[in-house]
Short mmCIF file of C-alpha atoms in Angstrom, two decimals:
data_model
loop_
_atom_site.label_atom_id
_atom_site.label_comp_id
_atom_site.label_asym_id
_atom_site.label_seq_id
_atom_site.Cartn_x
_atom_site.Cartn_y
_atom_site.Cartn_z
CA UNK F 154 -26.65 20.90 -51.29
CA UNK F 155 -29.71 18.60 -51.07
CA UNK F 156 -31.44 21.11 -48.76
CA UNK F 157 -30.44 23.93 -51.07
CA UNK F 158 -32.27 22.19 -53.84
CA UNK F 159 -35.33 21.76 -51.62
CA UNK F 160 -35.15 25.49 -50.77
CA UNK F 161 -34.92 26.45 -54.52
CA UNK F 162 -37.42 23.89 -56.00
CA UNK F 163 -39.49 22.55 -53.15
CA UNK F 164 -38.20 19.03 -53.17
CA UNK F 165 -34.96 17.16 -54.06
CA UNK F 166 -34.62 15.66 -57.54
CA UNK F 167 -34.19 11.86 -58.07
CA UNK F 168 -30.53 12.74 -59.34
CA UNK F 169 -29.80 14.49 -56.03
CA UNK F 170 -31.38 11.73 -53.89
CA UNK F 171 -29.19 9.09 -55.69
CA UNK F 172 -25.83 11.12 -55.37
CA UNK F 173 -26.52 11.60 -51.64
CA UNK F 174 -27.57 8.02 -51.01
CA UNK F 175 -24.57 6.61 -52.92
CA UNK F 176 -22.11 8.83 -51.03
CA UNK F 177 -23.69 8.11 -47.67
CA UNK F 178 -23.37 4.38 -48.34
CA UNK F 179 -19.77 4.93 -49.15
CA UNK F 180 -19.06 6.96 -45.92
CA UNK F 181 -21.08 4.52 -43.78
CA UNK F 182 -19.13 1.58 -45.24
CA UNK F 183 -15.74 3.27 -44.48
CA UNK F 184 -16.82 3.96 -40.83
CA UNK F 185 -18.27 0.44 -40.26
CA UNK F 186 -15.10 -1.17 -41.71
CA UNK F 187 -12.71 1.35 -40.19
CA UNK F 188 -10.26 -1.32 -38.95
CA UNK F 189 -9.45 -2.21 -42.57
CA UNK F 190 -8.04 1.27 -43.20
CA UNK F 191 -4.96 0.28 -41.21
CA UNK F 192 -3.95 -2.20 -43.96
CA UNK F 193 -4.25 0.28 -46.77
CA UNK F 194 -1.42 1.63 -48.92
CA UNK F 195 -1.97 5.07 -47.36
CA UNK F 196 -1.24 3.92 -43.91
CA UNK F 197 1.24 1.01 -44.54
CA UNK F 198 3.41 2.67 -47.15
CA UNK F 199 2.77 6.40 -47.62
CA UNK F 200 2.34 7.41 -43.97
CA UNK F 201 0.90 10.61 -42.57
CA UNK F 202 2.13 13.63 -44.64
CA UNK F 203 1.05 16.42 -46.80
CA UNK F 204 -0.75 14.19 -49.41
CA UNK F 205 -2.97 12.50 -46.75
CA UNK F 206 -3.67 15.75 -44.85
CA UNK F 207 -4.43 17.86 -47.92
CA UNK F 208 -6.34 15.02 -49.63
CA UNK F 209 -8.62 14.30 -46.63
CA UNK F 210 -9.18 17.90 -45.44
CA UNK F 211 -9.31 19.76 -48.73
CA UNK F 212 -9.28 17.83 -51.97
CA UNK F 213 -11.91 15.03 -51.08
CA UNK F 214 -14.46 17.40 -49.60
CA UNK F 215 -14.35 19.83 -52.46
CA UNK F 216 -14.07 17.46 -55.41
CA UNK F 217 -16.09 14.47 -54.26
CA UNK F 218 -19.05 16.81 -53.82
CA UNK F 219 -18.96 18.22 -57.38
CA UNK F 220 -21.80 16.20 -58.49
CA UNK F 221 -24.22 17.56 -55.78
CA UNK F 222 -22.98 21.02 -56.39
CA UNK F 223 -23.59 20.76 -60.12
CA UNK F 224 -27.13 19.52 -59.60
CA UNK F 225 -28.05 22.51 -57.44
CA UNK F 226 -27.35 24.85 -60.38
CA UNK F 227 -28.11 22.43 -63.19
CA UNK F 228 -31.03 20.23 -62.15
CA UNK F 229 -31.47 16.95 -64.06
CA UNK F 230 -34.53 14.77 -64.64
CA UNK F 231 -34.14 11.02 -64.46
CA UNK F 232 -36.66 8.42 -65.68
CA UNK F 233 -37.33 5.45 -63.39
CA UNK F 234 -35.43 3.27 -65.75
CA UNK F 235 -32.38 5.47 -65.87
CA UNK F 236 -32.40 5.68 -62.03
CA UNK F 237 -32.74 1.90 -61.89
CA UNK F 238 -29.72 1.40 -64.20
CA UNK F 239 -27.60 3.81 -62.22
CA UNK F 240 -28.65 2.16 -58.93
CA UNK F 241 -27.70 -1.20 -60.33
CA UNK F 242 -24.33 0.05 -61.45
CA UNK F 243 -23.59 1.42 -58.02
CA UNK F 244 -24.77 -1.75 -56.39
CA UNK F 245 -22.59 -3.89 -58.60
CA UNK F 246 -19.61 -1.60 -57.80
CA UNK F 247 -20.19 -1.61 -54.06
CA UNK F 248 -20.61 -5.48 -54.13
CA UNK F 249 -17.18 -5.97 -55.90
CA UNK F 250 -15.63 -3.36 -53.70
CA UNK F 251 -16.85 -4.68 -50.36
CA UNK F 252 -16.55 -8.43 -51.11
CA UNK F 253 -13.04 -8.09 -52.43
CA UNK F 254 -11.85 -5.94 -49.63
CA UNK F 255 -13.50 -8.15 -47.00
CA UNK F 256 -11.92 -11.19 -48.55
CA UNK F 257 -8.43 -9.66 -48.45
CA UNK F 258 -8.84 -8.39 -44.84
CA UNK F 259 -10.15 -11.70 -43.60
CA UNK F 260 -7.25 -13.64 -45.23
CA UNK F 261 -4.68 -11.16 -43.61
CA UNK F 262 -6.32 -11.62 -40.17
CA UNK F 263 -6.89 -15.34 -40.30
CA UNK F 264 -5.86 -17.39 -43.37
CA UNK F 265 -7.44 -20.51 -41.77
CA UNK F 266 -10.88 -19.02 -41.62
CA UNK F 267 -13.54 -21.17 -43.49
CA UNK F 268 -14.37 -18.31 -45.90
CA UNK F 269 -10.82 -18.06 -47.25
CA UNK F 270 -8.99 -21.24 -46.23
CA UNK F 271 -9.83 -22.99 -49.62
CA UNK F 272 -8.49 -20.08 -51.71
CA UNK F 273 -5.36 -20.88 -53.79
CA UNK F 274 -2.17 -19.00 -52.82
CA UNK F 275 1.37 -18.57 -53.93
CA UNK F 276 4.19 -18.74 -51.36
CA UNK F 277 6.74 -15.96 -51.16
CA UNK F 278 10.25 -15.67 -49.62
CA UNK F 279 8.84 -13.32 -46.94
CA UNK F 280 6.63 -16.02 -45.52
CA UNK F 281 3.48 -14.33 -46.71
CA UNK F 282 1.21 -15.92 -49.38
CA UNK F 283 -0.37 -14.23 -52.37
CA UNK F 284 -4.06 -14.93 -53.27
CA UNK F 285 -4.50 -16.23 -56.85
CA UNK F 286 -8.10 -17.22 -56.65
CA UNK F 287 -11.37 -15.71 -55.46
CA UNK F 288 -11.68 -11.89 -56.19
CA UNK F 289 -7.95 -11.53 -56.25
CA UNK F 290 -7.60 -14.22 -58.95
CA UNK F 291 -9.94 -12.10 -61.29
CA UNK F 292 -7.70 -9.02 -61.35
CA UNK F 293 -4.90 -7.81 -59.14
CA UNK F 294 -7.00 -4.91 -57.67
CA UNK F 295 -10.78 -5.86 -57.81
CA UNK F 296 -11.43 -3.23 -55.10
CA UNK F 297 -10.34 -0.58 -57.55
CA UNK F 298 -12.63 -1.93 -60.22
CA UNK F 299 -15.60 -1.71 -57.72
CA UNK F 300 -14.54 1.80 -56.67
CA UNK F 301 -14.44 3.04 -60.36
CA UNK F 302 -17.92 1.63 -61.14
CA UNK F 303 -19.25 3.38 -58.03
CA UNK F 304 -17.46 6.68 -59.14
CA UNK F 305 -19.16 6.40 -62.46
CA UNK F 306 -22.53 5.88 -60.88
CA UNK F 307 -22.03 9.08 -58.82
CA UNK F 308 -21.48 11.05 -62.00
CA UNK F 309 -24.31 9.58 -64.23
CA UNK F 310 -27.23 11.24 -62.48
CA UNK F 311 -25.71 14.57 -63.72
CA UNK F 312 -26.45 13.73 -67.41
CA UNK F 313 -23.95 14.33 -70.23
CA UNK F 314 -24.33 18.04 -70.93
CA UNK F 315 -21.16 19.05 -68.94
CA UNK F 316 -17.89 17.44 -68.15
CA UNK F 317 -17.59 18.88 -64.70
CA UNK F 318 -19.55 16.10 -62.84
CA UNK F 319 -17.24 13.51 -64.45
CA UNK F 320 -14.13 15.19 -63.12
CA UNK F 321 -14.21 12.79 -60.21
CA UNK F 322 -14.42 9.57 -62.06
CA UNK F 323 -11.66 10.79 -64.59
CA UNK F 324 -9.29 11.90 -61.78
CA UNK F 325 -9.98 8.83 -59.82
CA UNK F 326 -9.20 6.51 -62.75
CA UNK F 327 -5.85 8.27 -63.15
CA UNK F 328 -5.26 8.20 -59.39
CA UNK F 329 -5.87 4.44 -59.15
CA UNK F 330 -3.79 3.57 -62.19
CA UNK F 331 -0.96 5.55 -60.74
CA UNK F 332 -1.53 3.93 -57.27
CA UNK F 333 -1.58 0.55 -58.93
CA UNK F 334 1.76 1.24 -60.67
CA UNK F 335 3.32 2.28 -57.32
CA UNK F 336 1.96 -0.84 -55.58
CA UNK F 337 3.35 -3.00 -58.43
CA UNK F 338 6.82 -1.67 -57.89
CA UNK F 339 6.69 -2.18 -54.12
CA UNK F 340 5.35 -5.71 -54.43
CA UNK F 341 7.93 -6.66 -57.12
CA UNK F 342 10.68 -5.41 -54.75
CA UNK F 343 9.20 -7.16 -51.77
CA UNK F 344 8.18 -10.55 -53.25
CA UNK F 345 10.66 -10.95 -56.24
CA UNK F 346 10.08 -14.06 -58.30
CA UNK F 347 6.90 -14.87 -56.44
CA UNK F 348 5.28 -11.57 -57.71
CA UNK F 349 6.32 -12.45 -61.31
CA UNK F 350 4.57 -15.84 -60.90
CA UNK F 351 1.55 -14.02 -59.47
CA UNK F 352 1.43 -11.61 -62.44
CA UNK F 353 1.48 -14.51 -64.86
CA UNK F 354 -1.38 -16.11 -63.08
CA UNK F 355 -3.42 -12.88 -62.68
CA UNK F 356 -2.51 -10.86 -65.81
CA UNK F 357 -5.06 -8.07 -65.54
CA UNK F 358 -4.40 -5.23 -63.15
CA UNK F 359 -7.92 -3.47 -62.70
CA UNK F 360 -10.08 -4.14 -65.72
CA UNK F 361 -10.67 -7.91 -66.68
CA UNK F 362 -9.45 -8.63 -70.27
CA UNK F 363 -8.61 -4.82 -70.74
CA UNK F 364 -5.99 -3.68 -68.48
#
């Protein structure tokens, strides 16, 4: 789609470059941290079935690319200030997403590692411990918060004239709220009273002081 814009207009717009760079960063991060996928809800609980197959092979390629597709037909002009604000938003989202996921993965691999050994935890009847400090003491799913900030940053380069580029961030918000609710049920069944204690310590699910 970037090359199509070059073909039509001679060069890619700032909006198209931002969308491509943001998504390239997201893909590169997933590949670089591929081992962490094995501990995600998709693999641990949902398993390999229609949702994962259809999602990865059809839904993701055709919906996550809506912004770039929109920009080919509806070019947008961004000022340097607007571009800088959008880059900062994506950077903040990525920082939260990567730092929180890395902290969780490190704790799962080696709770005695210096980077996580000082974090406060709650013991559970299963023998596992729940993090109640660091990123996971801020909200129960800080990685979702980072993901949603990035999703918004992917859509903002398309302007506000049409709802279509914002389909992704709207859909993704609904998806993650539903996913969080499923995770909540599974954790309550698994950890029992320890989960109730955790929820009192970390009352917000995704958005601090909001939800």
